[in-house]
Structure formats: C-alpha cells, structure tokens
Amino acid sequence: MIFDEIAALMEEQMKKESAANIARKLNRERKAVYNLSYGCGFRCDLDFVLGLHKLGYDLKLVRRHA
C-alpha cells in the first residue's frame, strides 16, 4: 500500500537528512514529514510529486490488468 511505502521512504530519508530539509523539498511543514513517516495520509499535489523527484523518486500510476 502506498502509505506504507511512503512511510518507509520517509524513515530511510530521515536517516540521511533532517526532517526540516525534507520538508523544504516537499514544500511542507516539518510535522508533515513526521506524519508521513507514521503512515498518515498525504496530499498528493505538484509540490509533493516534485519533492519526491528531488529525493530521487517518481510516482507512477499503473493500470492493473483485469
């Protein structure tokens, strides 16, 4: 599930840099980064997508086969 994957990504990223730096890249408040690391929901807007890109990740929507 995407929330678990984003949480794991944020936990790993916070080992490398501060939550404040990650928050700047995502154009969010620092507390939002902690919420992401706990698996809370998030707003998937352009700032979030571009912030993930700055962290070296891309979001991809894939159609599943029926």
PDB file of C-alpha atoms in Angstrom:
ATOM      1  CA  MET A   1       0.000   0.000   0.000  1.00  0.00           C
ATOM      2  CA  ILE A   2       1.284   3.450  -0.860  1.00  0.00           C
ATOM      3  CA  PHE A   3       1.034   4.814   2.694  1.00  0.00           C
ATOM      4  CA  ASP A   4       3.380   2.100   3.964  1.00  0.00           C
ATOM      5  CA  GLU A   5       5.813   2.716   1.114  1.00  0.00           C
ATOM      6  CA  ILE A   6       5.849   6.489   1.693  1.00  0.00           C
ATOM      7  CA  ALA A   7       6.328   5.882   5.438  1.00  0.00           C
ATOM      8  CA  ALA A   8       9.307   3.603   4.782  1.00  0.00           C
ATOM      9  CA  LEU A   9      10.761   6.110   2.332  1.00  0.00           C
ATOM     10  CA  MET A  10      10.490   8.950   4.858  1.00  0.00           C
ATOM     11  CA  GLU A  11      12.031   6.843   7.631  1.00  0.00           C
ATOM     12  CA  GLU A  12      15.003   5.995   5.403  1.00  0.00           C
ATOM     13  CA  GLN A  13      15.365   9.567   4.180  1.00  0.00           C
ATOM     14  CA  MET A  14      15.315  10.936   7.744  1.00  0.00           C
ATOM     15  CA  LYS A  15      18.357   8.757   8.488  1.00  0.00           C
ATOM     16  CA  LYS A  16      20.215  10.704   5.788  1.00  0.00           C
ATOM     17  CA  GLU A  17      18.955  14.238   6.371  1.00  0.00           C
ATOM     18  CA  SER A  18      16.831  16.239   8.765  1.00  0.00           C
ATOM     19  CA  ALA A  19      13.057  16.377   8.631  1.00  0.00           C
ATOM     20  CA  ALA A  20      13.343  20.139   8.093  1.00  0.00           C
ATOM     21  CA  ASN A  21      15.360  19.621   4.890  1.00  0.00           C
ATOM     22  CA  ILE A  22      12.917  17.020   3.620  1.00  0.00           C
ATOM     23  CA  ALA A  23      10.016  19.341   4.450  1.00  0.00           C
ATOM     24  CA  ARG A  24      11.602  22.118   2.388  1.00  0.00           C
ATOM     25  CA  LYS A  25      11.909  19.781  -0.607  1.00  0.00           C
ATOM     26  CA  LEU A  26       8.266  18.725  -0.276  1.00  0.00           C
ATOM     27  CA  ASN A  27       7.124  22.307   0.442  1.00  0.00           C
ATOM     28  CA  ARG A  28       5.510  21.093   3.669  1.00  0.00           C
ATOM     29  CA  GLU A  29       5.872  21.751   7.372  1.00  0.00           C
ATOM     30  CA  ARG A  30       8.290  19.584   9.323  1.00  0.00           C
ATOM     31  CA  LYS A  31       5.441  17.928  11.211  1.00  0.00           C
ATOM     32  CA  ALA A  32       4.035  16.722   7.872  1.00  0.00           C
ATOM     33  CA  VAL A  33       7.235  14.755   7.267  1.00  0.00           C
ATOM     34  CA  TYR A  34       6.814  13.030  10.628  1.00  0.00           C
ATOM     35  CA  ASN A  35       3.178  12.292   9.796  1.00  0.00           C
ATOM     36  CA  LEU A  36       4.297  10.747   6.513  1.00  0.00           C
ATOM     37  CA  SER A  37       6.816   8.588   8.360  1.00  0.00           C
ATOM     38  CA  TYR A  38       3.985   7.339  10.620  1.00  0.00           C
ATOM     39  CA  GLY A  39       1.921   6.275   7.601  1.00  0.00           C
ATOM     40  CA  CYS A  40      -0.638   9.057   7.766  1.00  0.00           C
ATOM     41  CA  GLY A  41      -2.440  10.252   4.669  1.00  0.00           C
ATOM     42  CA  PHE A  42      -0.994  12.959   2.482  1.00  0.00           C
ATOM     43  CA  ARG A  43      -1.981  15.484  -0.154  1.00  0.00           C
ATOM     44  CA  CYS A  44      -0.580  14.406  -3.497  1.00  0.00           C
ATOM     45  CA  ASP A  45      -0.113  17.727  -5.223  1.00  0.00           C
ATOM     46  CA  LEU A  46       2.537  19.094  -7.548  1.00  0.00           C
ATOM     47  CA  ASP A  47       4.768  20.163  -4.636  1.00  0.00           C
ATOM     48  CA  PHE A  48       4.709  16.634  -3.223  1.00  0.00           C
ATOM     49  CA  VAL A  49       5.448  14.990  -6.584  1.00  0.00           C
ATOM     50  CA  LEU A  50       8.303  17.408  -7.332  1.00  0.00           C
ATOM     51  CA  GLY A  51       9.645  16.954  -3.804  1.00  0.00           C
ATOM     52  CA  LEU A  52       9.744  13.194  -4.279  1.00  0.00           C
ATOM     53  CA  HIS A  53      11.595  13.804  -7.532  1.00  0.00           C
ATOM     54  CA  LYS A  54      14.185  15.887  -5.643  1.00  0.00           C
ATOM     55  CA  LEU A  55      14.599  12.928  -3.268  1.00  0.00           C
ATOM     56  CA  GLY A  56      15.215  10.649  -6.254  1.00  0.00           C
ATOM     57  CA  TYR A  57      11.756   9.069  -6.570  1.00  0.00           C
ATOM     58  CA  ASP A  58       8.887   9.252  -9.034  1.00  0.00           C
ATOM     59  CA  LEU A  59       5.232   8.377  -8.569  1.00  0.00           C
ATOM     60  CA  LYS A  60       3.815   6.210 -11.294  1.00  0.00           C
ATOM     61  CA  LEU A  61       0.182   5.316 -11.833  1.00  0.00           C
ATOM     62  CA  VAL A  62      -0.082   1.861 -13.378  1.00  0.00           C
ATOM     63  CA  ARG A  63      -3.272   0.312 -14.684  1.00  0.00           C
ATOM     64  CA  ARG A  64      -3.764  -3.159 -13.353  1.00  0.00           C
ATOM     65  CA  HIS A  65      -4.896  -5.891 -15.668  1.00  0.00           C
ATOM     66  CA  ALA A  66      -8.369  -7.240 -15.006  1.00  0.00           C
TER      67      ALA A  66
END
